[in-house]
Coordinates of N, CA and C in Angstrom, one line a residue:
X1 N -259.0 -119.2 115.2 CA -257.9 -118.6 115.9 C -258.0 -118.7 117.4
X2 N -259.4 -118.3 117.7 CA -259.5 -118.6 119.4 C -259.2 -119.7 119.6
X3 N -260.2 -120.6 119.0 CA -259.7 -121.8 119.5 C -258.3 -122.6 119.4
X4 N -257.5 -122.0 118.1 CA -256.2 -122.5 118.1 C -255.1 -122.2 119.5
X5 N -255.8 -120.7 120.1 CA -254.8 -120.6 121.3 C -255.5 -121.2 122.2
X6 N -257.1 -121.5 122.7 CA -257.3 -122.3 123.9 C -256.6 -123.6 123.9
X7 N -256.4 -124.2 122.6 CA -256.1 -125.4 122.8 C -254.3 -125.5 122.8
X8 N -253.7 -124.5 122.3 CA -252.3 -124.3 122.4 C -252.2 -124.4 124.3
X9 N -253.7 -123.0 124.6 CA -252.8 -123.1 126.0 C -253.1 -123.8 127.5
X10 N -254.2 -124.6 126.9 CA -254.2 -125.7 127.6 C -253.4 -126.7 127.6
X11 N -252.9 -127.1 126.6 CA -251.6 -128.0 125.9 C -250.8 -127.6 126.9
X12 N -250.2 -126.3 126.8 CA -248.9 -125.7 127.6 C -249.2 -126.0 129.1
X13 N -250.4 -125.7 129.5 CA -250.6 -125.6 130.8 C -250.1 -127.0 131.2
X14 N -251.2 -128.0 130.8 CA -251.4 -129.4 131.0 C -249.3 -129.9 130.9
X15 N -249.1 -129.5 130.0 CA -247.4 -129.5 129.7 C -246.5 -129.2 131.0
X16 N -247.0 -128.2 131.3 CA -246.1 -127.5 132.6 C -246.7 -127.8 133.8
X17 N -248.1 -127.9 134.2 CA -248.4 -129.1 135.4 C -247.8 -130.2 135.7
X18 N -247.9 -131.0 134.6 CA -247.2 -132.5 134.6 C -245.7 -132.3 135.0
X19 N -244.6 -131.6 134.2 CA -243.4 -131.4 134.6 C -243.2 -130.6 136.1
X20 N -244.2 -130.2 136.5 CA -243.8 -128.9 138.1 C -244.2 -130.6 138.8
X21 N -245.2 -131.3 138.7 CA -245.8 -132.6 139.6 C -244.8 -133.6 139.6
X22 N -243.9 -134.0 138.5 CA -243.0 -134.8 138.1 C -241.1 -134.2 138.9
X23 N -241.4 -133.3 138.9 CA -240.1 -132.4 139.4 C -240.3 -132.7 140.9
X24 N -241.4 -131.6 141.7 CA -242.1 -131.9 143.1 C -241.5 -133.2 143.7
X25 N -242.4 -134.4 142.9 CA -242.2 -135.3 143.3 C -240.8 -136.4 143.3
X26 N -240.4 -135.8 142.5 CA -238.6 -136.5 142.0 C -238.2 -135.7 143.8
X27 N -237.6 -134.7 143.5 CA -237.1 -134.0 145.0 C -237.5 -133.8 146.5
X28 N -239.4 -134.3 146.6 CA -239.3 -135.0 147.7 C -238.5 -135.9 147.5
X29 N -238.9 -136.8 147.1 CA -238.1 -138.2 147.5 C -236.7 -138.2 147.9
X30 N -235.9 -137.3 147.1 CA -234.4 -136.8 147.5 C -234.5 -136.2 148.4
X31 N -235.3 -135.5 149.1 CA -235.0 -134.8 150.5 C -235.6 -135.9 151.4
X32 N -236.6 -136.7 151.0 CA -236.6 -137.6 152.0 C -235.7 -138.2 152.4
X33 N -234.9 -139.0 151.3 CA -233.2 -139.4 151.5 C -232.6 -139.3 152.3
X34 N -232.6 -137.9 152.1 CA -231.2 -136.7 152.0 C -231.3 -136.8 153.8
X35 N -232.5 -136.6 154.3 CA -233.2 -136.4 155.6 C -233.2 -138.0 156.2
X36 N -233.3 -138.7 156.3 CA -233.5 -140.1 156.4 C -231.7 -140.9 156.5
X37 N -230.8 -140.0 156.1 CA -229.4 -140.5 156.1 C -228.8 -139.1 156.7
X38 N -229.3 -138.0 157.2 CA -228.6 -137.1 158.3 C -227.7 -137.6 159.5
X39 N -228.3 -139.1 159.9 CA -227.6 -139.3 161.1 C -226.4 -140.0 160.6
X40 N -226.5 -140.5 159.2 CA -225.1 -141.3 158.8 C -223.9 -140.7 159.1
X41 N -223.3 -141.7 159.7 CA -222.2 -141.5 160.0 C -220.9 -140.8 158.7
X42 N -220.3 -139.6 158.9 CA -220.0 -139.4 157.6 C -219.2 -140.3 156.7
X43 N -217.9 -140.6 157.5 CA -217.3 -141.5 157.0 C -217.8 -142.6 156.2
X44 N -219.0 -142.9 156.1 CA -219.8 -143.8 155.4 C -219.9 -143.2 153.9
X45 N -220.1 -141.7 153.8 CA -220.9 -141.1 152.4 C -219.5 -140.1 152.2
X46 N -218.9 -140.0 152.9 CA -217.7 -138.9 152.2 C -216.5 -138.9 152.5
X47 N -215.5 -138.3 152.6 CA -213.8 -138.1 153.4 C -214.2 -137.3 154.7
X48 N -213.8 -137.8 156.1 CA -214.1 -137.3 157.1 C -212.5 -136.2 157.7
X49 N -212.8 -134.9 157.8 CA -211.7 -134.2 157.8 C -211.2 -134.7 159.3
X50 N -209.5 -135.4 159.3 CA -209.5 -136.0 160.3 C -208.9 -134.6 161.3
X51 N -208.4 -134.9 162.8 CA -207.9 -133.9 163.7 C -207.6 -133.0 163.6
X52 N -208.7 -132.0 162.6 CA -209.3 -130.8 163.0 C -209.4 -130.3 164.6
X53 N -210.2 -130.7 165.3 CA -210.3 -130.2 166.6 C -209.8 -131.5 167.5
X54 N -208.7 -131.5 167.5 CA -207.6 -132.5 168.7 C -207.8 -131.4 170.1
X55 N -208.7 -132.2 171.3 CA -209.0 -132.1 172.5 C -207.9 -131.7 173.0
X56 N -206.6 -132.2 172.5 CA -205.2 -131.4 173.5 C -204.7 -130.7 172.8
X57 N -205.4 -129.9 171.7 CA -204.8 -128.7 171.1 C -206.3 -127.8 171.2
X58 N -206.6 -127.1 171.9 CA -207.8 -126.1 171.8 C -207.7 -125.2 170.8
X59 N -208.7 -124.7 170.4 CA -209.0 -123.6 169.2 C -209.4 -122.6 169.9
X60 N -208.5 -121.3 169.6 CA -209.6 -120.1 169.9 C -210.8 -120.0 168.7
X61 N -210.3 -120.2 167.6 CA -211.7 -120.3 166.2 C -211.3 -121.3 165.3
X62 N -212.8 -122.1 165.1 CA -213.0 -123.1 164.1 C -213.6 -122.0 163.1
X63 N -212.4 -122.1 161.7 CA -213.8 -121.5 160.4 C -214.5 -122.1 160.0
X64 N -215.6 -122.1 159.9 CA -216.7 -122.8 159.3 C -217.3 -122.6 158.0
X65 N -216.4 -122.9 156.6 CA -216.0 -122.4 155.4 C -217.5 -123.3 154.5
X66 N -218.3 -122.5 153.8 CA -219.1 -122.8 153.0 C -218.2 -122.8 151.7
X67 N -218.3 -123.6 150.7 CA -217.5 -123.4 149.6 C -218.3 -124.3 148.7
X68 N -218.3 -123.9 147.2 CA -219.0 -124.7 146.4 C -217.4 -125.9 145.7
X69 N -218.1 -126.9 145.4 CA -217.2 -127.7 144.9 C -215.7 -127.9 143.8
X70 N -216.6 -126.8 143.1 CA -215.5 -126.3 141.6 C -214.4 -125.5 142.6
X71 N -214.6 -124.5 143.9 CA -214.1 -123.4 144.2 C -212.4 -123.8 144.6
X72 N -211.7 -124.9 144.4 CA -210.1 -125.0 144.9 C -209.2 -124.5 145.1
X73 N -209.3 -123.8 143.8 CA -208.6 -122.3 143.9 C -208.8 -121.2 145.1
X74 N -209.9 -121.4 145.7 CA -210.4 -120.3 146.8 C -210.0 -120.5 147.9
X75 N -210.5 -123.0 148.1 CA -210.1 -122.9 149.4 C -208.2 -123.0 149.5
X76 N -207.7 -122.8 148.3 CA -206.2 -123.0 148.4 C -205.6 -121.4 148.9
X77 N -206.3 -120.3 148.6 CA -206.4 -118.9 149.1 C -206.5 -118.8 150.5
X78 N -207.6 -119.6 151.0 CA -207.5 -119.6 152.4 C -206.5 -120.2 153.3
X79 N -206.2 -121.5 152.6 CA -204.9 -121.7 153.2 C -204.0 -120.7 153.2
X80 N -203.4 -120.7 152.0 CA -202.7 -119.7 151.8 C -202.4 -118.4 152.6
X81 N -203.2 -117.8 152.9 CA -203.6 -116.6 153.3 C -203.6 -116.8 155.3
X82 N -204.4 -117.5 155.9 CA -204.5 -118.1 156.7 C -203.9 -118.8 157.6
X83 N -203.3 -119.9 157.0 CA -202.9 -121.1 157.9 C -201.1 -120.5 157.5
X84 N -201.0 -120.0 156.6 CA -199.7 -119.9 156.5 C -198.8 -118.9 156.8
X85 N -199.8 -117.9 157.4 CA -199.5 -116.3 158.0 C -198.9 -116.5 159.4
X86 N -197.9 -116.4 159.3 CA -197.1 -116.5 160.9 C -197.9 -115.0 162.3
X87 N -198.0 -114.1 161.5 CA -198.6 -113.2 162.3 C -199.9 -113.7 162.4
X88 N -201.1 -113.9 162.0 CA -202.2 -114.9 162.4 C -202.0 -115.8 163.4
X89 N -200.6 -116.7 162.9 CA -200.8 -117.8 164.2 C -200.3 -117.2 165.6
X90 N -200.1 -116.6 165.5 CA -198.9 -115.6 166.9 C -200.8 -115.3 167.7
X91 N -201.5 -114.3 167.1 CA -202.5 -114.0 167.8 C -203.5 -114.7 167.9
X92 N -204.2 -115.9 167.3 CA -205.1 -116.8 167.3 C -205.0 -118.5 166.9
X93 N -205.2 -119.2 167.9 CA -205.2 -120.6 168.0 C -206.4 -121.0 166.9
X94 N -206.3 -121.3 165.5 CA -207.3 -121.7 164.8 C -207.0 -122.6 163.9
X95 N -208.2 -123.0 163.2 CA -208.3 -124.2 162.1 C -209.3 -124.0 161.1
X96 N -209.1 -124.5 159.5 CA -210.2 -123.9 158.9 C -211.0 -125.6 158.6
X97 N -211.9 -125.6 158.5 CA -212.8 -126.7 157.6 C -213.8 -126.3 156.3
X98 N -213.6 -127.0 155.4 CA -214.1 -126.6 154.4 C -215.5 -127.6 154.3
X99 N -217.1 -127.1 154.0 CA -218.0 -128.4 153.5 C -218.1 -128.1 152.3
X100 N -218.5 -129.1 151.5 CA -218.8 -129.5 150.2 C -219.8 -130.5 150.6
X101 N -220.7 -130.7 148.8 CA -221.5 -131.9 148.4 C -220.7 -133.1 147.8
X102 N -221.5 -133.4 147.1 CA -220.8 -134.2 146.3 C -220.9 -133.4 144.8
X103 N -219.8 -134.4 143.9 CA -220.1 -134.0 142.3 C -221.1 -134.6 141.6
X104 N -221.5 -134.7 140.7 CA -222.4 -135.4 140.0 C -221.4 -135.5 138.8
X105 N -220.2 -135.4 138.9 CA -219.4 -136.3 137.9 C -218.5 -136.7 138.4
X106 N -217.5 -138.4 137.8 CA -216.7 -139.3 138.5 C -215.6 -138.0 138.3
X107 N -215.2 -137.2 137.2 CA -213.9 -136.4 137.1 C -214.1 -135.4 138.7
X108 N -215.0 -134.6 138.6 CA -214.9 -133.7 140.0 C -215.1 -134.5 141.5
X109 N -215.6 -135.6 141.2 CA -215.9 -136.0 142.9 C -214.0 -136.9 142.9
X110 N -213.6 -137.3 142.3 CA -212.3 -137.7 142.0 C -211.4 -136.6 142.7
X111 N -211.5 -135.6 141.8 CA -210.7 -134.2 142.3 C -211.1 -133.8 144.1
X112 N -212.3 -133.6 144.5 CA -212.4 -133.2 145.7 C -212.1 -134.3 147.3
X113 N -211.9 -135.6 147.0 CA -211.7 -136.4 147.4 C -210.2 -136.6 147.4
X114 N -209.7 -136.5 146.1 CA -208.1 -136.5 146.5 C -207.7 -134.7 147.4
X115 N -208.5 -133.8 146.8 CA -208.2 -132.7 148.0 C -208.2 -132.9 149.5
X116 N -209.7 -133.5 149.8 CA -209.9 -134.1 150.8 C -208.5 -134.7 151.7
X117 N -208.2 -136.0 150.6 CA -207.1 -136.9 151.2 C -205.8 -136.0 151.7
X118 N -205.4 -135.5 150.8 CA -204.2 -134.3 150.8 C -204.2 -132.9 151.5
X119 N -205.1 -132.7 151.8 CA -205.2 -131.7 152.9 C -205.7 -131.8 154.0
X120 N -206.7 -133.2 154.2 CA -207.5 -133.2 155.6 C -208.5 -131.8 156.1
X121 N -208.6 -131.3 155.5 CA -210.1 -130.1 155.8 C -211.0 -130.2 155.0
X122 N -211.3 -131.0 154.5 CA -213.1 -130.6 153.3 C -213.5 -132.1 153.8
X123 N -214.8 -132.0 153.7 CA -215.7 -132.7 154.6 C -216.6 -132.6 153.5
X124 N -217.1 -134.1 153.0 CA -217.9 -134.2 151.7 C -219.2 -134.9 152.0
X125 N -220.4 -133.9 152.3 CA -221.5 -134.8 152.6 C -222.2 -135.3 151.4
X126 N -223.1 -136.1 152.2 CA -223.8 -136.6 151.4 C -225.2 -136.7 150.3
X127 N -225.0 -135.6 149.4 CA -225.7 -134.7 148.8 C -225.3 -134.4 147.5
X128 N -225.7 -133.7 146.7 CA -224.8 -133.4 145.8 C -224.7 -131.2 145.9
X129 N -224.0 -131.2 145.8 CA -223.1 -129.4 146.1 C -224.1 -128.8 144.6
X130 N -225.4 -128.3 145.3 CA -225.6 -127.3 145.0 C -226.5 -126.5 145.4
X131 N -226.7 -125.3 144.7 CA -226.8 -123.6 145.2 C -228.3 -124.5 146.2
X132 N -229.3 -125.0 145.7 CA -230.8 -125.7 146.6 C -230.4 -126.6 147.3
X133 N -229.0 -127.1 147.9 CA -228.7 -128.0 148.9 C -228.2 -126.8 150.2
X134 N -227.5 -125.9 150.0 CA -227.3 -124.5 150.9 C -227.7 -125.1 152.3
X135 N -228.6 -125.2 152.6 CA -229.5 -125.6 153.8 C -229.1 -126.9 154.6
X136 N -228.9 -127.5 153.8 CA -228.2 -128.7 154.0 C -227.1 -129.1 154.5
X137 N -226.2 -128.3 154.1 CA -224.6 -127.8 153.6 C -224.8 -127.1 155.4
X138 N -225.4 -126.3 155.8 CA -225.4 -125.7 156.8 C -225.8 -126.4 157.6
X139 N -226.5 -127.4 157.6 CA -227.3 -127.9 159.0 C -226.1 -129.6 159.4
X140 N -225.5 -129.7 157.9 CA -224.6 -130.8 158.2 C -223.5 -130.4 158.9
X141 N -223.3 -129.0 158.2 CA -221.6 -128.2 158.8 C -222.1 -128.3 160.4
X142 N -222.9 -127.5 161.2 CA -223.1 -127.4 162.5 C -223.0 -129.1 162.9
X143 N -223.7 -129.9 162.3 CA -223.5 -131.3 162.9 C -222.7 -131.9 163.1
X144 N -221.5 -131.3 161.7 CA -220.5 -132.3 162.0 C -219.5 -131.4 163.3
X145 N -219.6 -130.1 163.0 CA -218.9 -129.1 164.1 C -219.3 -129.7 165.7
X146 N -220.7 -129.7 166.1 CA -220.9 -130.4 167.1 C -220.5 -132.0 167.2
X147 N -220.3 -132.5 166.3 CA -220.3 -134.0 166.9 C -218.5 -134.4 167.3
X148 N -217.5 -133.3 166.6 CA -216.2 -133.0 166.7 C -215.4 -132.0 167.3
X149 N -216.0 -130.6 167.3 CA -215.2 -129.9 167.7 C -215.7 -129.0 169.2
X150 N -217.2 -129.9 169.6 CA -217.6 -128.7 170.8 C -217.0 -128.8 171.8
X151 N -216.0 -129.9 172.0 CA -215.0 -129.3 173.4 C -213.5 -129.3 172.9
X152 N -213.7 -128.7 171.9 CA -212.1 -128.2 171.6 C -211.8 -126.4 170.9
X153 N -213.0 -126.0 170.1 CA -213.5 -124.8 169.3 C -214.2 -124.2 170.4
X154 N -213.4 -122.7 170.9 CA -214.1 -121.9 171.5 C -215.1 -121.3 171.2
X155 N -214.8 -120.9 169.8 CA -215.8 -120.1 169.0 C -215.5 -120.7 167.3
X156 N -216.9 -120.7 166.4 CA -217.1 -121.2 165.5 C -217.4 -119.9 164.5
X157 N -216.4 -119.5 163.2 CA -216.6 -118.6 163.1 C -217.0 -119.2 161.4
X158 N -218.5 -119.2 160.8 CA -219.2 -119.5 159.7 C -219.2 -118.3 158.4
X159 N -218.3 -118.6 157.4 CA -218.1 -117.9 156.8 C -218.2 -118.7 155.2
X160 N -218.2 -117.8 153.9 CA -218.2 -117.8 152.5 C -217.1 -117.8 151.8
X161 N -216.4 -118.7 151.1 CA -215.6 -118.9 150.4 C -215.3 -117.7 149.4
X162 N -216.4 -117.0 149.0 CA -216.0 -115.3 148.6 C -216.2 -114.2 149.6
X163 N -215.7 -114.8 150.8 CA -216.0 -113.3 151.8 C -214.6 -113.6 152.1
X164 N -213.7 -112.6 152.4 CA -212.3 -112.6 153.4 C -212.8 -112.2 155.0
X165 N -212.1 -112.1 155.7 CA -212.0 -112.4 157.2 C -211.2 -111.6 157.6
X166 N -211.1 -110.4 158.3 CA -210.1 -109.9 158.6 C -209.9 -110.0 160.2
X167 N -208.7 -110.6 160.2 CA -208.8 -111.8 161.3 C -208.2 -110.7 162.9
X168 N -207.7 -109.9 162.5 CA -207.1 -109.1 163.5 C -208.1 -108.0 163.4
X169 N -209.5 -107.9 163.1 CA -210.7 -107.0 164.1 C -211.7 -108.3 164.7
X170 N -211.3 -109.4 164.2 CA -212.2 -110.6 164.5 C -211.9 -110.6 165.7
X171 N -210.2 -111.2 166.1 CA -209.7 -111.2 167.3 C -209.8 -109.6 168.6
X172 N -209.5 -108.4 168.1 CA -210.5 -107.4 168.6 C -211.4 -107.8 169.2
X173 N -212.7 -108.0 168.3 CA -213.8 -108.0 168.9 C -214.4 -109.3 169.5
X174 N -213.6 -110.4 169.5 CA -213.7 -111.8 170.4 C -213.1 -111.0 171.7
X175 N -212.0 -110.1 171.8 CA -211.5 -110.2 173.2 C -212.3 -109.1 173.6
X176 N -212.8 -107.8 173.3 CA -213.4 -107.2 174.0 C -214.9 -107.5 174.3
X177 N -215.8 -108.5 173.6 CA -217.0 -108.1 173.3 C -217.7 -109.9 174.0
X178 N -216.6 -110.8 173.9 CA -216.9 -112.2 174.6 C -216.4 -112.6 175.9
X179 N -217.2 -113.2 176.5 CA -217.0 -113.5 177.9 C -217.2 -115.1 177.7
X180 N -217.1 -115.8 178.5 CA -217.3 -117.5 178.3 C -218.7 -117.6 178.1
X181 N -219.4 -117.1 179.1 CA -220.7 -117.1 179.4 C -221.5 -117.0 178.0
X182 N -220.8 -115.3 177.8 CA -221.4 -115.2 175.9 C -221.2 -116.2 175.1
X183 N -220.4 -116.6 174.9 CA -219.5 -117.1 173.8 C -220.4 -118.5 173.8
X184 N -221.3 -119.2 174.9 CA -221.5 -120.5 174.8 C -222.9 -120.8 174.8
X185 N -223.5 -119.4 174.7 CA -225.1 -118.8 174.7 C -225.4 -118.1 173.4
X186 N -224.6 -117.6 172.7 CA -224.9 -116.8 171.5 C -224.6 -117.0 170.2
X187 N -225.1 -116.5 169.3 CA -224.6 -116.4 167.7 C -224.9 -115.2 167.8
X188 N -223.5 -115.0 167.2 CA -223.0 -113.4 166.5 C -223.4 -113.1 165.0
X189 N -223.7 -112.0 164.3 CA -223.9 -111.8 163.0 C -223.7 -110.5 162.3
X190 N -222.7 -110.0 161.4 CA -222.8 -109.1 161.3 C -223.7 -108.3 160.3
X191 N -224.1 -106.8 160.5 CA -225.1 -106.5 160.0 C -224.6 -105.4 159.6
X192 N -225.5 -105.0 158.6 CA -225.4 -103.8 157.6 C -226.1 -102.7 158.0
X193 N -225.7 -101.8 158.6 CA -227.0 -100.6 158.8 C -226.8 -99.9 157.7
X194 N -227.6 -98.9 158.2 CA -228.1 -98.2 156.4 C -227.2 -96.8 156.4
X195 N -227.2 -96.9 155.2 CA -225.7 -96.1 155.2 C -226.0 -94.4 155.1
X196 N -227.2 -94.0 155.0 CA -228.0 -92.5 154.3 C -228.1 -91.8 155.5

């Protein structure tokens, strides 16, 4: 009996070493990739969201919309909600962009691509959209924001496809709380104190 479990659980061990070394090593190599094609130009790996930030139209805010791929329904909310609220545009010069990965099927990369085409906001890197790409998804969004919108977006406002925006304390605290100076030196974040 002892020995039936040493040898079961060396089995298992030897089992689960091999697959964590096998895994390890599959996903370097995809981050090496993934790292190794950062500078690609996007238009090469995805739909490039076109004049978003037009130099003769200034932004008071670029949204900087994290969203997972399936999410359409959400970023169609934010349009919705957003771009199509006449009181919003009255008080704030803005634009939203959406990032995404890719799909790992022809049906959903199909769907986000013709979204892409038809709306011009989602921006499809080159990766595939998920929850352990996050980081990615983040360091491309800033890249592509810098390589397009830093002389047109006053302020870049990075937000979650399940978080709402309430755009009229946003605008509040942009006008009492930013100066140029701030605004081109800082990241803002909001924080939770404790509530007891």
């Amino acid at each position: 009996s002892k020995m039936f479990f040493k040898t079961c659980f060396l089995t298992g061990f030897i089992f689960v070493s091999t697959a964590l070394l096998i895994f390890t090593v599959y996903n370097s190599v995809d981050e090496q990739n993934l790292v190794a094609r950062y500078d690609a130009p996007f238009y090469l790996d995805g739909w490039f969201a076109q004049e978003l930030c037009d130099t003769s139209k200034p932004l008071d805010v670029l949204f900087f919309v994290h969203t997972a791929l399936e999410h359409s329904s959400r970023r169609d909310f934010y349009r919705e909600t957003l771009q199509r609220n006449s009181k919003i545009g009255e008080l704030l010069r803005f634009n939203l962009v959406f990032f995404v990965g890719q799909s790992n099927t022809t049906v959903g990369q199909q769907a986000v691509e013709e979204e892409a085409k038809k709306y011009g906001d989602v921006v499809i890197f080159p990766f595939l959209d998920t929850y352990r790409n996050l980081t990615y998804k983040f360091l491309y969004g800033l890249k592509w924001v810098n390589d397009h919108c830093k002389n047109s977006a006053k302020y870049v406002v990075k937000i979650d496809d399940d978080a709402l925006v309430n755009v009229f304390l946003l605008v509040d605290y942009l006008h009492t709380n930013m100066t140029d100076d701030v605004a081109s030196n800082s990241i803002h974040c909001l924080t939770w104190k404790r509530t007891r």
